[in-house]
Amino acid sequence: MIKVFKFGGASVKDADSVKNVFKVLDIYREEKIAVVISAMGKTTNALERLLHAYYYGTDSLEEEFETLYNYHFRIVEELFVETDHEIYGDIEEIFQSLKTRISSPHSDNYDYEYDQIVSIGEIISTKIVSAYLNMAGMENIWVDARAIIRTDNTYRDARVDWDKTDELVKDSMPFHRERVYITQGFIGATSENISTTLGREGSDFSAAILAWCLDAEKVAIWKDVPGVLNADPKYFDNTIKLDQLSYHDAIELAYYGASVIHPKTIKPLQNKKIPLWVKSFVEPKEKGTVIQSDREGLAVPSFIFKMNQALVTIAARDFSFIAEQNLRDIFHELSRLRIKINLMQNTALSFSVCADWDERKIPELMKALGDEFMIKYNRGLELVTIRHYDQETIERVTVNKEILLEEKSRYTVQMVMRDLDCIIE
Ligand code: ASP
Ligand code: MG
């Protein structure tokens, strides 16, 4: 049986972390493993800055390039003492092609340029890790994800062609011949071989795609936390690690902003009943959290915050009721502007929608609907979603908050709130 392991940026952020990847894999010495790796540390953010500098022609371009170059070579030097190891040439070559790219004129498609440049982070990290593991005695084959993850050309949010990908993955990872394959998360390519990306934090999703294609026995996401917690430790003390979670709960939590797993990850796994483990790369022998089945409900209320929300309230100018026709017009604009609805509610005279604040999209929406509707909005709000809520948890998360909108269903309560501490009089 095949396992799919995913190592995120934090698990390969420096030379010691890369050595730790070896230690984790070494626990599974006999197993067949497809390993998916993200860009090292905060490389993707750095590449986004580099792209921005390139596209808008700012001064920082050279500096951003140097920083990335030095960061990666420092790791290479620490891992490979023999300076004639071929990894030096390999990484040099990738950086030189990046340099050539950013010294040439760009197209006027920002998203296209993004995918060509930002995808390099994963290529570099996997080259380094693969070479290190080989040197350390763990034989593996490096696979280019752009040759196996086939997508359309929606740059930065590419859609997977599942049939074609299935075929390519099976062909490129013949586990009867090799035990360990290393590939990149986050990236893929079109049928014309043009690089694409699957959206920020998309490496989890890549792992799920591979698992789906390989009919894997399980997926493990290795993280710097002991598993999935019932709340974000950034905002709350006394968080509890969940031993298990249903696919359904995991989807709900991820969708509303729990940062543990990319929301697209769960569905393909659920479809093939492949369990997803979230485990600690610091304590790899600890159990972590398993996401599987749909029988078990959450044992404790779990909640997540989404910050920086806008609440838009829309009412007809002629005070008529909000009827199906109005809703059709409103939804048409929301869809055209690709505004993702986090929560919505309608009353006789108004329709309210909570969405991530976006300085371009929300004003656009107001402009588009302004003739027909009166529109008000609040920003700087928080959306909390509690799965398997109880009164105590509701009280706990609403201390010092004003609730502007609330919706309860059997298992979930969601509230749009204003933090009263933040109001400046
Ligand atoms: N490196 C990409 C990112 O930081 C993908 C990932 O880490 O999942 O968004
Ligand atoms: Mg990441």
Coordinates of C-alpha atoms and ligand atoms in Angstrom, one line a residue:
M1 CA 0.0 0.0 0.0
I2 CA 1.1 3.5 -0.8
K3 CA 1.3 6.4 1.6
V4 CA 1.4 10.1 0.6
F5 CA 3.3 12.4 2.9
K6 CA 3.2 16.2 2.7
F7 CA 5.9 18.4 4.2
G8 CA 5.0 22.1 4.3
G9 CA 7.3 25.1 4.2
A10 CA 8.0 25.1 8.0
S11 CA 9.2 21.5 7.8
V12 CA 11.9 22.3 5.3
K13 CA 12.8 25.9 6.4
D14 CA 16.5 25.2 7.1
A15 CA 19.1 22.5 6.9
D16 CA 18.2 21.0 10.2
S17 CA 14.6 20.7 9.1
V18 CA 15.6 18.9 5.9
K19 CA 17.6 16.5 8.1
N20 CA 14.5 16.0 10.2
V21 CA 12.5 15.0 7.0
F22 CA 15.0 12.2 6.6
K23 CA 14.4 11.1 10.2
V24 CA 10.6 11.1 9.8
L25 CA 10.8 9.1 6.5
D26 CA 13.3 6.7 8.1
I27 CA 10.6 5.6 10.5
Y28 CA 8.8 4.2 7.5
R29 CA 11.8 2.3 6.1
E30 CA 9.9 -0.4 4.3
E31 CA 6.9 1.6 3.0
K32 CA 6.1 3.0 -0.4
I33 CA 5.8 6.7 -0.1
A34 CA 5.0 9.6 -2.4
V35 CA 6.4 12.7 -0.8
V36 CA 5.0 16.1 -1.6
I37 CA 7.0 19.1 -0.5
S38 CA 6.3 22.9 -0.4
A39 CA 8.7 25.7 -1.0
M40 CA 11.2 26.3 1.9
G41 CA 10.1 28.4 4.8
K42 CA 8.6 31.7 3.5
T43 CA 9.9 31.3 0.0
T44 CA 6.5 31.7 -1.6
N45 CA 6.0 35.1 0.0
A46 CA 9.4 36.1 -1.1
L47 CA 8.8 35.0 -4.7
E48 CA 5.5 37.0 -4.6
R49 CA 7.5 40.1 -3.6
L50 CA 10.1 39.4 -6.3
L51 CA 7.3 39.0 -8.9
H52 CA 5.7 42.3 -7.8
A53 CA 9.0 44.1 -8.1
Y54 CA 9.6 42.6 -11.6
Y55 CA 6.1 43.3 -12.8
Y56 CA 5.9 46.9 -11.5
G57 CA 9.6 47.6 -12.1
T58 CA 10.5 48.6 -8.6
D59 CA 14.0 48.9 -7.1
S60 CA 13.9 46.0 -4.8
L61 CA 14.0 43.4 -7.6
E62 CA 17.7 42.7 -7.3
E63 CA 17.6 42.6 -3.6
E64 CA 14.7 40.1 -3.5
F65 CA 16.6 37.9 -5.9
E66 CA 19.8 38.0 -3.9
T67 CA 17.9 37.2 -0.7
L68 CA 16.3 34.1 -2.2
Y69 CA 19.5 33.0 -3.8
N70 CA 21.5 33.3 -0.5
Y71 CA 18.8 31.7 1.6
H72 CA 18.8 28.6 -0.5
F73 CA 22.5 28.3 -1.0
R74 CA 23.1 28.6 2.7
I75 CA 20.9 25.6 3.2
V76 CA 22.7 23.7 0.3
E77 CA 26.1 24.5 1.8
E78 CA 25.0 23.2 5.2
L79 CA 23.6 20.0 3.8
F80 CA 26.2 19.2 1.2
V81 CA 29.8 19.6 2.4
E82 CA 31.2 18.4 -0.9
T83 CA 31.1 21.5 -3.0
D84 CA 31.3 19.4 -6.2
H85 CA 28.0 17.8 -5.5
E86 CA 25.8 18.2 -8.6
I87 CA 23.1 20.0 -6.5
Y88 CA 25.1 23.2 -6.6
G89 CA 25.0 23.3 -10.4
D90 CA 21.3 22.3 -10.5
I91 CA 20.2 25.1 -8.1
E92 CA 22.5 27.6 -9.9
E93 CA 20.8 26.7 -13.2
I94 CA 17.3 27.3 -11.8
F95 CA 18.3 30.7 -10.4
Q96 CA 20.0 31.6 -13.7
S97 CA 16.8 30.9 -15.6
L98 CA 14.8 32.9 -13.0
K99 CA 17.3 35.7 -13.6
T100 CA 16.9 35.6 -17.3
R101 CA 13.1 35.6 -16.9
I102 CA 13.1 38.7 -14.7
S103 CA 15.5 40.5 -17.0
S104 CA 13.2 40.1 -19.9
P105 CA 9.9 42.0 -20.6
H106 CA 6.8 40.4 -19.1
S107 CA 3.4 39.8 -20.6
D108 CA 0.5 41.8 -19.4
N109 CA -1.0 38.8 -17.6
Y110 CA 0.0 39.1 -14.0
D111 CA -1.4 35.7 -13.0
Y112 CA 0.4 34.0 -15.8
E113 CA 3.7 35.6 -14.7
Y114 CA 2.9 34.7 -11.1
D115 CA 2.7 31.0 -11.9
Q116 CA 5.9 30.9 -14.0
I117 CA 7.9 32.6 -11.2
V118 CA 6.3 31.5 -8.0
S119 CA 6.3 27.8 -8.9
I120 CA 10.1 27.8 -8.8
G121 CA 10.1 27.7 -5.0
E122 CA 8.8 24.2 -5.0
I123 CA 11.1 23.1 -7.8
I124 CA 14.1 24.2 -5.7
S125 CA 13.0 22.8 -2.4
T126 CA 12.3 19.3 -3.9
K127 CA 15.6 19.3 -5.8
I128 CA 17.4 20.0 -2.5
V129 CA 15.5 17.5 -0.4
S130 CA 15.6 14.8 -3.0
A131 CA 19.4 15.1 -3.4
Y132 CA 19.9 15.2 0.3
L133 CA 17.9 12.1 0.9
N134 CA 19.8 10.3 -1.9
M135 CA 23.1 11.3 -0.4
A136 CA 21.9 10.2 3.1
G137 CA 21.1 6.7 1.7
M138 CA 17.4 7.1 1.1
E139 CA 17.1 6.4 -2.5
N140 CA 14.3 8.3 -4.2
I141 CA 13.2 9.6 -7.6
W142 CA 12.5 13.2 -8.2
V143 CA 9.3 13.8 -10.2
D144 CA 8.3 17.0 -11.9
A145 CA 4.7 17.8 -10.7
R146 CA 4.3 19.8 -13.9
A147 CA 4.5 16.5 -15.8
I148 CA 1.8 14.8 -13.7
I149 CA -0.7 17.3 -12.4
R150 CA -2.6 18.4 -15.5
T151 CA -4.6 21.6 -15.1
D152 CA -6.5 24.2 -17.1
N153 CA -5.0 27.6 -17.5
T154 CA -6.8 29.4 -14.7
Y155 CA -3.5 30.8 -13.5
R156 CA -3.1 31.0 -9.7
D157 CA -6.2 28.9 -9.2
A158 CA -5.9 26.1 -11.8
R159 CA -8.5 23.4 -12.1
V160 CA -7.3 19.8 -12.2
D161 CA -8.0 17.5 -15.1
W162 CA -8.6 14.5 -12.9
D163 CA -8.6 11.8 -15.7
K164 CA -5.5 12.9 -17.4
T165 CA -3.7 13.5 -14.0
D166 CA -4.7 10.0 -12.9
E167 CA -3.1 8.5 -15.9
L168 CA 0.1 10.6 -15.7
V169 CA 0.5 10.0 -11.9
K170 CA 0.2 6.3 -12.2
D171 CA 2.7 6.2 -15.1
S172 CA 5.3 8.4 -13.4
M173 CA 5.3 6.7 -10.1
P174 CA 5.7 3.0 -10.7
F175 CA 5.9 1.8 -7.1
H176 CA 6.7 -1.7 -8.1
R177 CA 10.1 -0.4 -9.1
E178 CA 10.9 2.4 -6.6
R179 CA 9.9 2.9 -3.0
V180 CA 10.1 6.7 -2.6
Y181 CA 9.1 9.4 -5.1
I182 CA 9.6 13.1 -4.3
T183 CA 7.5 15.8 -6.0
Q184 CA 6.3 19.4 -5.6
G185 CA 3.1 20.5 -3.9
F186 CA 1.1 23.5 -5.2
I187 CA 2.1 23.3 -8.9
G188 CA 1.0 21.7 -12.1
A189 CA 0.9 22.5 -15.8
T190 CA -1.4 22.8 -18.7
S191 CA -1.5 20.4 -21.7
E192 CA 1.0 22.9 -23.4
N193 CA 3.3 22.4 -20.5
I194 CA 2.9 25.9 -19.1
S195 CA 3.3 26.0 -15.3
T196 CA 0.2 26.7 -13.1
T197 CA -0.4 26.9 -9.4
L198 CA -3.3 25.6 -7.4
G199 CA -3.8 28.5 -5.0
R200 CA -1.9 29.5 -1.9
E201 CA -1.3 26.7 0.6
G202 CA -2.2 24.3 -2.2
S203 CA 0.3 21.6 -1.3
D204 CA -2.1 19.8 0.9
F205 CA -4.4 19.6 -2.1
S206 CA -1.6 18.2 -4.2
A207 CA -1.1 15.4 -1.7
A208 CA -4.8 14.6 -1.9
I209 CA -4.7 14.5 -5.7
L210 CA -1.8 12.1 -5.6
A211 CA -3.5 9.9 -3.0
W212 CA -6.6 9.8 -5.1
C213 CA -4.7 8.8 -8.2
L214 CA -2.6 6.2 -6.4
D215 CA -5.4 4.8 -4.3
A216 CA -3.2 5.5 -1.3
E217 CA -3.7 3.8 2.0
K218 CA -3.4 7.1 3.8
V219 CA -2.1 10.7 3.6
A220 CA 0.0 12.3 6.3
I221 CA 0.5 16.1 6.6
W222 CA 3.5 16.8 8.8
K223 CA 3.2 20.0 10.7
D224 CA 4.7 21.9 13.6
V225 CA 1.6 21.4 15.7
P226 CA 0.6 18.1 17.3
G227 CA -2.5 17.7 15.2
V228 CA -5.8 19.5 14.6
L229 CA -6.7 21.7 17.5
N230 CA -10.2 22.8 18.5
A231 CA -9.3 26.5 18.2
D232 CA -6.4 28.6 16.9
P233 CA -3.8 28.9 19.6
K234 CA -3.0 32.3 18.2
Y235 CA -6.2 33.6 19.7
F236 CA -7.0 31.2 22.5
D237 CA -5.4 29.4 25.4
N238 CA -6.6 26.0 26.5
T239 CA -6.9 24.5 23.1
I240 CA -7.5 20.8 22.8
K241 CA -6.0 18.5 20.3
L242 CA -8.7 16.5 18.5
D243 CA -7.8 12.8 18.1
Q244 CA -10.2 12.3 15.3
L245 CA -12.5 14.3 13.0
S246 CA -15.0 13.4 10.4
Y247 CA -14.4 14.5 6.8
H248 CA -17.5 16.6 7.0
D249 CA -16.3 18.5 10.1
A250 CA -12.9 18.9 8.6
I251 CA -14.4 20.4 5.5
E252 CA -16.5 22.8 7.4
L253 CA -13.6 23.9 9.6
A254 CA -11.2 24.3 6.7
Y255 CA -13.7 26.1 4.6
Y256 CA -14.4 28.7 7.2
G257 CA -10.7 29.4 7.7
A258 CA -9.1 26.9 9.9
S259 CA -5.5 27.1 8.6
V260 CA -4.6 23.5 9.3
I261 CA -5.7 22.0 6.0
H262 CA -6.4 23.5 2.6
P263 CA -10.2 23.3 2.1
K264 CA -9.9 21.5 -1.2
T265 CA -7.9 18.6 0.3
I266 CA -10.7 16.7 2.0
K267 CA -13.2 15.9 -0.8
P268 CA -11.0 13.7 -3.0
L269 CA -9.9 11.8 0.1
Q270 CA -13.5 11.4 1.3
N271 CA -14.6 10.1 -2.1
K272 CA -12.1 7.2 -1.9
K273 CA -12.3 6.9 1.9
I274 CA -8.6 7.6 2.4
P275 CA -7.8 8.7 5.9
L276 CA -5.8 11.9 6.4
W277 CA -3.5 12.2 9.3
V278 CA -2.2 15.5 10.6
K279 CA 1.0 14.7 12.5
S280 CA 3.8 16.5 14.2
F281 CA 7.2 16.4 12.5
V282 CA 8.7 17.2 15.9
E283 CA 7.2 14.2 17.6
P284 CA 6.6 11.9 14.5
K285 CA 5.7 8.9 16.7
E286 CA 2.8 10.7 18.4
K287 CA -0.6 9.9 17.0
G288 CA -1.7 13.2 15.8
T289 CA -5.2 13.7 14.4
V290 CA -6.9 11.4 11.9
I291 CA -9.7 12.7 9.6
Q292 CA -11.8 9.8 8.4
S293 CA -15.3 8.5 8.1
D294 CA -18.5 10.4 8.7
R295 CA -19.9 8.5 11.6
E296 CA -18.2 10.3 14.5
G297 CA -19.2 13.8 15.4
L298 CA -16.7 16.2 17.0
A299 CA -16.1 15.4 20.6
V300 CA -15.7 19.0 21.7
P301 CA -16.9 22.3 20.2
S302 CA -14.4 23.6 17.7
F303 CA -14.2 27.1 16.5
I304 CA -12.4 29.3 14.0
F305 CA -12.1 33.0 13.4
K306 CA -11.9 34.6 10.0
M307 CA -10.7 38.2 10.4
N308 CA -11.0 41.2 8.2
Q309 CA -14.6 40.6 7.2
A310 CA -17.0 43.0 5.5
L311 CA -20.8 42.9 6.1
V312 CA -22.7 44.3 3.2
T313 CA -26.4 45.1 3.6
I314 CA -28.4 45.6 0.5
A315 CA -32.0 47.0 0.3
A316 CA -34.1 48.1 -2.7
R317 CA -34.2 51.8 -3.2
D318 CA -37.9 51.8 -3.6
F319 CA -38.4 50.0 -0.2
S320 CA -39.9 47.0 -2.0
F321 CA -39.3 43.6 -0.6
I322 CA -36.2 41.7 -1.4
A323 CA -37.7 39.2 -3.8
E324 CA -36.3 36.6 -6.1
Q325 CA -35.6 39.0 -8.9
N326 CA -33.4 41.2 -6.6
L327 CA -31.6 38.2 -5.3
R328 CA -30.9 37.1 -8.8
D329 CA -29.3 40.4 -9.6
I330 CA -27.3 40.5 -6.4
F331 CA -26.0 37.0 -6.9
H332 CA -25.1 37.7 -10.5
E333 CA -22.8 40.5 -9.3
L334 CA -21.4 38.5 -6.5
S335 CA -20.5 35.7 -8.9
R336 CA -19.2 38.0 -11.6
L337 CA -16.8 39.7 -9.1
R338 CA -15.9 36.3 -7.6
I339 CA -16.8 37.4 -4.1
K340 CA -16.9 34.4 -1.9
I341 CA -19.9 34.4 0.5
N342 CA -19.0 33.5 4.0
L343 CA -22.4 34.0 5.4
M344 CA -25.7 35.5 4.2
Q345 CA -29.1 36.3 5.5
N346 CA -32.2 37.9 4.1
T347 CA -35.1 39.7 5.7
A348 CA -38.2 41.2 4.1
L349 CA -36.4 44.4 3.2
S350 CA -32.8 43.6 3.0
F351 CA -30.2 41.1 2.1
S352 CA -26.9 40.8 4.0
V353 CA -23.7 39.1 3.0
C354 CA -20.5 38.6 4.9
A355 CA -17.4 38.3 2.7
D356 CA -13.6 38.8 3.1
W357 CA -12.9 42.5 2.8
D358 CA -11.4 43.2 -0.5
E359 CA -10.6 46.8 -1.3
R360 CA -11.3 46.4 -5.0
K361 CA -14.2 44.0 -5.1
I362 CA -16.5 45.4 -2.4
P363 CA -16.5 48.9 -3.8
E364 CA -17.1 47.4 -7.3
L365 CA -20.1 45.6 -5.9
M366 CA -21.5 48.8 -4.5
K367 CA -21.0 50.5 -7.8
A368 CA -22.6 47.7 -9.8
L369 CA -25.7 47.5 -7.6
G370 CA -25.9 51.2 -6.5
D371 CA -28.5 52.3 -9.0
E372 CA -31.1 49.9 -7.9
F373 CA -30.2 49.3 -4.2
M374 CA -29.1 51.1 -1.1
I375 CA -26.0 49.5 0.2
K376 CA -24.3 49.9 3.5
Y377 CA -21.3 48.1 4.7
N378 CA -19.2 47.6 7.8
R379 CA -15.6 46.4 7.7
G380 CA -13.0 45.2 10.1
L381 CA -15.3 42.5 11.4
E382 CA -14.7 39.0 12.5
L383 CA -16.6 35.9 11.6
V384 CA -16.6 33.0 14.0
T385 CA -17.8 29.6 13.1
I386 CA -18.4 27.0 15.9
R387 CA -18.9 23.4 14.9
H388 CA -20.8 21.4 17.5
Y389 CA -21.4 24.5 19.5
D390 CA -22.7 24.8 23.1
Q391 CA -23.7 27.8 25.1
E392 CA -20.5 27.9 27.0
T393 CA -18.4 28.1 23.8
I394 CA -20.7 30.8 22.4
E395 CA -20.1 32.8 25.5
R396 CA -16.4 32.2 25.5
V397 CA -15.9 33.5 21.9
T398 CA -18.3 36.5 22.2
V399 CA -16.8 38.2 25.2
N400 CA -16.5 41.9 24.5
K401 CA -18.0 41.5 21.0
E402 CA -21.0 43.0 19.4
I403 CA -22.9 40.5 17.3
L404 CA -24.1 41.9 14.0
L405 CA -25.4 38.8 12.4
E406 CA -25.9 35.3 13.6
E407 CA -27.0 32.1 12.0
K408 CA -27.5 28.8 13.8
S409 CA -28.1 25.4 12.3
R410 CA -28.0 22.0 14.0
Y411 CA -24.3 21.6 14.2
T412 CA -22.9 25.0 13.4
V413 CA -23.3 28.5 14.6
Q414 CA -21.8 31.5 12.8
M415 CA -21.6 35.0 14.0
V416 CA -20.4 38.2 12.4
M417 CA -19.0 40.3 15.2
R418 CA -17.3 43.6 16.0
D419 CA -14.5 43.6 18.5
L420 CA -15.6 46.2 21.1
D421 CA -12.0 46.7 22.2
C422 CA -11.0 47.9 18.8
I423 CA -13.5 50.7 18.5
I424 CA -11.8 54.0 18.8
E425 CA -14.1 56.6 20.2
Ligands
ASP1 N1 4.3 27.1 -1.1 C1 2.9 27.4 -1.3 C2 2.4 28.4 -0.4 O1 3.1 28.9 0.5 C3 2.1 26.2 -1.3 C4 2.0 25.5 0.1 O2 2.9 25.8 1.0 O3 1.1 24.8 0.3 O4 1.3 28.9 -0.5
MG2 MG 2.8 26.4 3.4

